[in-house]
PDB file of C-alpha atoms in Angstrom:
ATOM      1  CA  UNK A   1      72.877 128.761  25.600  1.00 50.00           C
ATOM      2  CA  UNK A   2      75.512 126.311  24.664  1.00 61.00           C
ATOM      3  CA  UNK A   3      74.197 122.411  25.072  1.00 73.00           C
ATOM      4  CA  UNK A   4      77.984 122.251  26.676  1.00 82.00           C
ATOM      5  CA  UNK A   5      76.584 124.754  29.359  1.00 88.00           C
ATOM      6  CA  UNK A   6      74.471 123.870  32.345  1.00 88.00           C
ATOM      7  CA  UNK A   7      71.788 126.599  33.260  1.00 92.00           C
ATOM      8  CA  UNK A   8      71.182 126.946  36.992  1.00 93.00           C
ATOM      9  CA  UNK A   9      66.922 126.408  37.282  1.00 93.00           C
ATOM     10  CA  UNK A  10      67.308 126.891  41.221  1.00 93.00           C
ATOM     11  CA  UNK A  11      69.188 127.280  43.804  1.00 92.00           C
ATOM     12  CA  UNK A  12      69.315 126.387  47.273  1.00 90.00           C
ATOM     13  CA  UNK A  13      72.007 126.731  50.464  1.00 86.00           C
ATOM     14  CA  UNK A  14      73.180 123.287  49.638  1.00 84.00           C
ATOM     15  CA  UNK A  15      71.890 122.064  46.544  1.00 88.00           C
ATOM     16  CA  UNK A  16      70.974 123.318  42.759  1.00 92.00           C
ATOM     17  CA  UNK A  17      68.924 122.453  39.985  1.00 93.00           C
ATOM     18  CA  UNK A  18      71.100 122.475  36.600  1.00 93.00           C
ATOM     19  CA  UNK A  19      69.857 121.856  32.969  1.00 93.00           C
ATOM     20  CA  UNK A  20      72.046 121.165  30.192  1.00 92.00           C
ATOM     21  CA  UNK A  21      70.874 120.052  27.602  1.00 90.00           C
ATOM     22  CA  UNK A  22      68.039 117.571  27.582  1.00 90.00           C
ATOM     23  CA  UNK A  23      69.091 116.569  30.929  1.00 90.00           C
ATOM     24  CA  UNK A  24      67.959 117.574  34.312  1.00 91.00           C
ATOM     25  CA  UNK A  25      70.203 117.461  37.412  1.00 90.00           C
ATOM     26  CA  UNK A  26      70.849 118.069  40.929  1.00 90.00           C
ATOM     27  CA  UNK A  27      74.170 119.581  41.758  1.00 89.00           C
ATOM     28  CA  UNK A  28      76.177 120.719  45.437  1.00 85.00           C
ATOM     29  CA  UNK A  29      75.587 124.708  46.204  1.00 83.00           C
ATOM     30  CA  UNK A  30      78.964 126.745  46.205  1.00 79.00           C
ATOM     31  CA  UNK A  31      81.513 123.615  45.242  1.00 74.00           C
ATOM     32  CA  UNK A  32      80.865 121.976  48.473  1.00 80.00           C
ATOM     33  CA  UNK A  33      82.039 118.458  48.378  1.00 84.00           C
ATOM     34  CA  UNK A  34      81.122 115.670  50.730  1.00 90.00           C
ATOM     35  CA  UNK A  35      83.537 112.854  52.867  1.00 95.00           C
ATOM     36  CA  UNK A  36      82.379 109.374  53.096  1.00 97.00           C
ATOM     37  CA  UNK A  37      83.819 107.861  56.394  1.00 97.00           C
ATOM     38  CA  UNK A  38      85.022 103.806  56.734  1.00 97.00           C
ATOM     39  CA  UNK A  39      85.669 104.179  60.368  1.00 98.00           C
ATOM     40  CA  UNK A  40      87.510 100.491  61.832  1.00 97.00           C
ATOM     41  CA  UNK A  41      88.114 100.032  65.332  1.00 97.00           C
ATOM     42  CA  UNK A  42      90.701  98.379  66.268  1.00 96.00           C
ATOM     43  CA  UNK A  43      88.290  95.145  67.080  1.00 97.00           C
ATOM     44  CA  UNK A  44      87.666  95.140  63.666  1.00 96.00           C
ATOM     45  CA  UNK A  45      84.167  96.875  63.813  1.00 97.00           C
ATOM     46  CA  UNK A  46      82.675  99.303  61.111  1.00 97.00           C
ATOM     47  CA  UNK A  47      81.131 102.030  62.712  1.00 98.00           C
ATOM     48  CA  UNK A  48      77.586 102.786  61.145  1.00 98.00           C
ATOM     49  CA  UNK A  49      75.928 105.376  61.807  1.00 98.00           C
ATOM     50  CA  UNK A  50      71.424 105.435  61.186  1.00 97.00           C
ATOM     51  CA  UNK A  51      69.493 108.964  61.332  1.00 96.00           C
ATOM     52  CA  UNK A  52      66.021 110.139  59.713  1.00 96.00           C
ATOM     53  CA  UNK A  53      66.304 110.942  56.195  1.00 94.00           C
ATOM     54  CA  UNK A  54      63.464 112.934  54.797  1.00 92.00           C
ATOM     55  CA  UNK A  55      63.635 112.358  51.327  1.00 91.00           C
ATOM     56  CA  UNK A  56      62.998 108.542  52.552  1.00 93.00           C
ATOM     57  CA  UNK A  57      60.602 108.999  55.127  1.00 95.00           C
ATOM     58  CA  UNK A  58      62.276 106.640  57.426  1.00 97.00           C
ATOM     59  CA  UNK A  59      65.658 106.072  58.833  1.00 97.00           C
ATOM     60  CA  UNK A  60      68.946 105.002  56.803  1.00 97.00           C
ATOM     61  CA  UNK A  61      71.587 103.298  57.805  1.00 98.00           C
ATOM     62  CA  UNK A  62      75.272 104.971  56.541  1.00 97.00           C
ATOM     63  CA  UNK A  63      78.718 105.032  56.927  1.00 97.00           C
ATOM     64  CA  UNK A  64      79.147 108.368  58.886  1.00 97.00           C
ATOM     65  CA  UNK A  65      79.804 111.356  56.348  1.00 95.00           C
ATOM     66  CA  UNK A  66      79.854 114.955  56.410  1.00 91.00           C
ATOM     67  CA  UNK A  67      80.229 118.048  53.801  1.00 88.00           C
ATOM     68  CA  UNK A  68      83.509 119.554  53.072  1.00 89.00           C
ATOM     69  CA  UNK A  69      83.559 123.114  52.961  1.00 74.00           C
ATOM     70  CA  UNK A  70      79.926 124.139  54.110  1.00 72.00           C
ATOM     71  CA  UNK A  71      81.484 125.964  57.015  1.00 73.00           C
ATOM     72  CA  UNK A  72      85.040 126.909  55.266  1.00 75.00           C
ATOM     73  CA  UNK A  73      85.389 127.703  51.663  1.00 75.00           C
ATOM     74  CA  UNK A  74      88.866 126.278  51.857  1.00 81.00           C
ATOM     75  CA  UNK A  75      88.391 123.250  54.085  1.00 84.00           C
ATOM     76  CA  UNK A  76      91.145 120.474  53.940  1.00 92.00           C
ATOM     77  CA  UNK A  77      89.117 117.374  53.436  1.00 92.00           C
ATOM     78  CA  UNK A  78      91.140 114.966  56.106  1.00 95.00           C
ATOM     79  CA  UNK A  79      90.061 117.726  58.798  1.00 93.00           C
ATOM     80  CA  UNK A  80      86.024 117.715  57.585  1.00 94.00           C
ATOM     81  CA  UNK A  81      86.517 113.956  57.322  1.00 96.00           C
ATOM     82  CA  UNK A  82      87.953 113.537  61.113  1.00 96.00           C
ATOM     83  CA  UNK A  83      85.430 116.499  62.141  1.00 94.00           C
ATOM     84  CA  UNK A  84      82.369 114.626  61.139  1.00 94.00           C
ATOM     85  CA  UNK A  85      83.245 111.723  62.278  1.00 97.00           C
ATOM     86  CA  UNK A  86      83.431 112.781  65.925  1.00 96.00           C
ATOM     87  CA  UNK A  87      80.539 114.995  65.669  1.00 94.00           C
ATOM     88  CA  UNK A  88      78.335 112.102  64.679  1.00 95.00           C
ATOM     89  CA  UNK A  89      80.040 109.245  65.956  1.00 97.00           C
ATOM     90  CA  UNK A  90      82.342 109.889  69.405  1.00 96.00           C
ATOM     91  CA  UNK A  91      85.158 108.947  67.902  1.00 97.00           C
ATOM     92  CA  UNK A  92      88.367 110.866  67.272  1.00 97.00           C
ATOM     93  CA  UNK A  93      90.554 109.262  64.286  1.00 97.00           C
ATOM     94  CA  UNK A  94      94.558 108.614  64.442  1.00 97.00           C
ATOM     95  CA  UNK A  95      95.071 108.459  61.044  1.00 96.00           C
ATOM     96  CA  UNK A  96      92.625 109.323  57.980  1.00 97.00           C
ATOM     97  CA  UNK A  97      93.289 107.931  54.506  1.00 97.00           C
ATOM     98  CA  UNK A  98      92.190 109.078  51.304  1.00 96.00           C
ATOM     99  CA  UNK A  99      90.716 106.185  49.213  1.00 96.00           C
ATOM    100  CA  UNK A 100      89.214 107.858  46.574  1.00 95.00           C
ATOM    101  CA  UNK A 101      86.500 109.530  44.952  1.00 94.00           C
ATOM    102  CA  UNK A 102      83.199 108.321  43.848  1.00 92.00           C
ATOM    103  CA  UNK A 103      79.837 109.635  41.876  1.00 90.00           C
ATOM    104  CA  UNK A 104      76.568 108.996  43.975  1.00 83.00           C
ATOM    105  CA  UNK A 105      73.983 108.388  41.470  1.00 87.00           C
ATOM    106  CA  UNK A 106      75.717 109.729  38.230  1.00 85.00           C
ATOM    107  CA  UNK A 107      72.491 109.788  36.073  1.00 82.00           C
ATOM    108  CA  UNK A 108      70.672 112.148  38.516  1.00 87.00           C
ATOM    109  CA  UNK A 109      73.292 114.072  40.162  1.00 87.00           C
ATOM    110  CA  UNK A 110      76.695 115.489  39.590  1.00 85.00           C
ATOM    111  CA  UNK A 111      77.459 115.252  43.390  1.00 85.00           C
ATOM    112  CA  UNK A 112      80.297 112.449  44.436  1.00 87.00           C
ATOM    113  CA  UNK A 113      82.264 112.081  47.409  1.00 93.00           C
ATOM    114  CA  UNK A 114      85.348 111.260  48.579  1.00 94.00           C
ATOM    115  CA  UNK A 115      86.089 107.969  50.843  1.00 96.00           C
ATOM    116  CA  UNK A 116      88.231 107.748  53.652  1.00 97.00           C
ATOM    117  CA  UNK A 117      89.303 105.012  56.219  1.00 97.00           C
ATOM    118  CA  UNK A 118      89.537 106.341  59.488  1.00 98.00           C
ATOM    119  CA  UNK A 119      91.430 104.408  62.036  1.00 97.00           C
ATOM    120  CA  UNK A 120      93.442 104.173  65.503  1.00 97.00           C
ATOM    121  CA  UNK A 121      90.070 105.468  66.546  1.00 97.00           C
ATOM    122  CA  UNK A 122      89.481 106.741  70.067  1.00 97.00           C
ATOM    123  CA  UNK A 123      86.184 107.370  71.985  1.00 96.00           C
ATOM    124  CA  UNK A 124      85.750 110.449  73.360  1.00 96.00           C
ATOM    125  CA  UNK A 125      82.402 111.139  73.388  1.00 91.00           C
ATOM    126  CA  UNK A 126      78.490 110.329  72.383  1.00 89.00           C
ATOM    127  CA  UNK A 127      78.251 111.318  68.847  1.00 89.00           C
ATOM    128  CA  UNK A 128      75.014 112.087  67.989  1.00 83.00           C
ATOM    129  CA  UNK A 129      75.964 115.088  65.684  1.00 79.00           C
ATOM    130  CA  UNK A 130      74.553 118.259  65.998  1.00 79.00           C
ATOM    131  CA  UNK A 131      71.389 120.262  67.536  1.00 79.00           C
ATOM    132  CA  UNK A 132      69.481 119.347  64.134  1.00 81.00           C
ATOM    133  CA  UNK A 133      71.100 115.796  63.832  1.00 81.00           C
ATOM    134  CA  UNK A 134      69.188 112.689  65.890  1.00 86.00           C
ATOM    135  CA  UNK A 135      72.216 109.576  64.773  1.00 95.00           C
ATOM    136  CA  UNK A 136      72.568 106.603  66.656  1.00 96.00           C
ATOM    137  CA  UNK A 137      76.046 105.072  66.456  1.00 97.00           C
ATOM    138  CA  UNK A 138      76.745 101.677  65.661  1.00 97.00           C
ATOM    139  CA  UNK A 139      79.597  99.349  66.107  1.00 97.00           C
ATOM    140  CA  UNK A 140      78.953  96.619  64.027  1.00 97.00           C
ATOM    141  CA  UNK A 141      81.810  93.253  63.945  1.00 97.00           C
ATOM    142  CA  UNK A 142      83.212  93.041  60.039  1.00 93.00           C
ATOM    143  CA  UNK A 143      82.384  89.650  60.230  1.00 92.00           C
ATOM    144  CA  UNK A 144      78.145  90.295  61.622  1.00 94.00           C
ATOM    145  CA  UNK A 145      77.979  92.833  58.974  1.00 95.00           C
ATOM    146  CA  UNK A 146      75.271  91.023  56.855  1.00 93.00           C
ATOM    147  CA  UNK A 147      72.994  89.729  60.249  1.00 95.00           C
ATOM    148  CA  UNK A 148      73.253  93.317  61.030  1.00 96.00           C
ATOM    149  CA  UNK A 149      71.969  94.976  58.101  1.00 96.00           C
ATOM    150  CA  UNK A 150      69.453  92.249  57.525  1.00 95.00           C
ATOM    151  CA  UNK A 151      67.939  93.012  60.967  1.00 97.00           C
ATOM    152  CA  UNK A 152      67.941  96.774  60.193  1.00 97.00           C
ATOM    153  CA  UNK A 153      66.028  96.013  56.967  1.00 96.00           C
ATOM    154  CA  UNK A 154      63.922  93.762  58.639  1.00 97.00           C
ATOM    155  CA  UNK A 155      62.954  96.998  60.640  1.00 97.00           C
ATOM    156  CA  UNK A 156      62.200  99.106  57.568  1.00 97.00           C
ATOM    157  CA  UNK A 157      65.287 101.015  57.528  1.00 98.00           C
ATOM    158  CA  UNK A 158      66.452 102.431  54.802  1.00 97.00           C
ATOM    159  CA  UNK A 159      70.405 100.922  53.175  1.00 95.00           C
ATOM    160  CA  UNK A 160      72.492 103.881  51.732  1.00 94.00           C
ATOM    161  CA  UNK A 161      74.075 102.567  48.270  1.00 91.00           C
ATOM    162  CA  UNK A 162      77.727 102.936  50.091  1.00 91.00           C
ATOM    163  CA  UNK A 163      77.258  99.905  52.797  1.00 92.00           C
ATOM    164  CA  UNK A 164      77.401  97.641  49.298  1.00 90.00           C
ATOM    165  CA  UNK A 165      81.394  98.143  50.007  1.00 87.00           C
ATOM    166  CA  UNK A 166      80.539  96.069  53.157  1.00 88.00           C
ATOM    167  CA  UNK A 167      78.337  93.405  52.008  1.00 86.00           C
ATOM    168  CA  UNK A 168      80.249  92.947  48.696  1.00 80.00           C
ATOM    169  CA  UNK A 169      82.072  89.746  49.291  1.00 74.00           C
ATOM    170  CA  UNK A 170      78.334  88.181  50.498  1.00 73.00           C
ATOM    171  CA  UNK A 171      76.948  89.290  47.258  1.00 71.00           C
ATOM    172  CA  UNK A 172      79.370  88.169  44.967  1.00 70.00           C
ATOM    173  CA  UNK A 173      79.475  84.363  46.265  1.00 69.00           C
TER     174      UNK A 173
END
């Protein structure tokens, strides 16, 4: 084995183990990649989205996201993108831009994602996301961001990394 090589350890439906090297990672199953969702209504709110994450052991509060090819090999990333975000949200998306791609936690795992903004947004139903999915939908006002997501702490929910793109100008002052 090459130290250039990773060695799959194991291997899941969505996830893998890899070694290379001295270092240990976790890795996305069949090249599945994942869409990160910055849905704006046209009130200027972000819609959030908070479910039960059990590696936490509590809730998180997220931008809505989804996988990209999990249910089609060849999946074209706007459609997962404006797929997941009615699933789990109720809302149907105008127009979906690509903003770029990002690494999650790049000294643990390998898997990134890709952000969109999602806008001209529509409701046309509950959200909620699937028969294995419990999310309740948020739409929060740009500018109550920070109350919001101190309250939600205050409750012991969990913050995913990503809603640091919504606090940043707070944190930087």
């Amino acid at each position: 084995m090459s130290e250039d090589t990773p060695v799959t350890v194991w291997e899941g439906r969505f996830i893998k183990m890899e070694k290379q090297g001295q270092w240990e990672y976790a890795a996305r199953s069949r090249g599945i990649g994942a869409a990160v969702i910055l849905a704006i209504t046209d009130a200027d709110e972000i819609i959030l989205v908070e479910q039960y994450r059990v590696p936490l052991g509590r809730p998180c509060l997220e931008l809505p996201a989804g996988l990209v090819g999990d249910i089609e090999e060849d999946e074209d990333l706007a459609d997962a993108a404006a797929r997941e975000l009615e699933e789990e949200t109720g809302y149907r998306a105008g127009s979906i831009e690509r903003l770029g791609e990002f690494s999650s936690s790049p000294g643990m795992v390998s898997e990134g994602f890709t952000l969109v903004r999602a806008r001209n947004l529509t409701k046309v139903g509950d959200g909620g996301g699937d028969e294995h999915e419990d999310i309740t939908v948020y739409a929060v006002p740009r500018a109550n961001m920070s109350d919001f997501v101190d309250r939600k702490r205050q409750q012991g929910v969990a913050m995913d990394v990503k809603l640091l793109l919504l606090l940043g100008d707070q944190l930087m002052r």
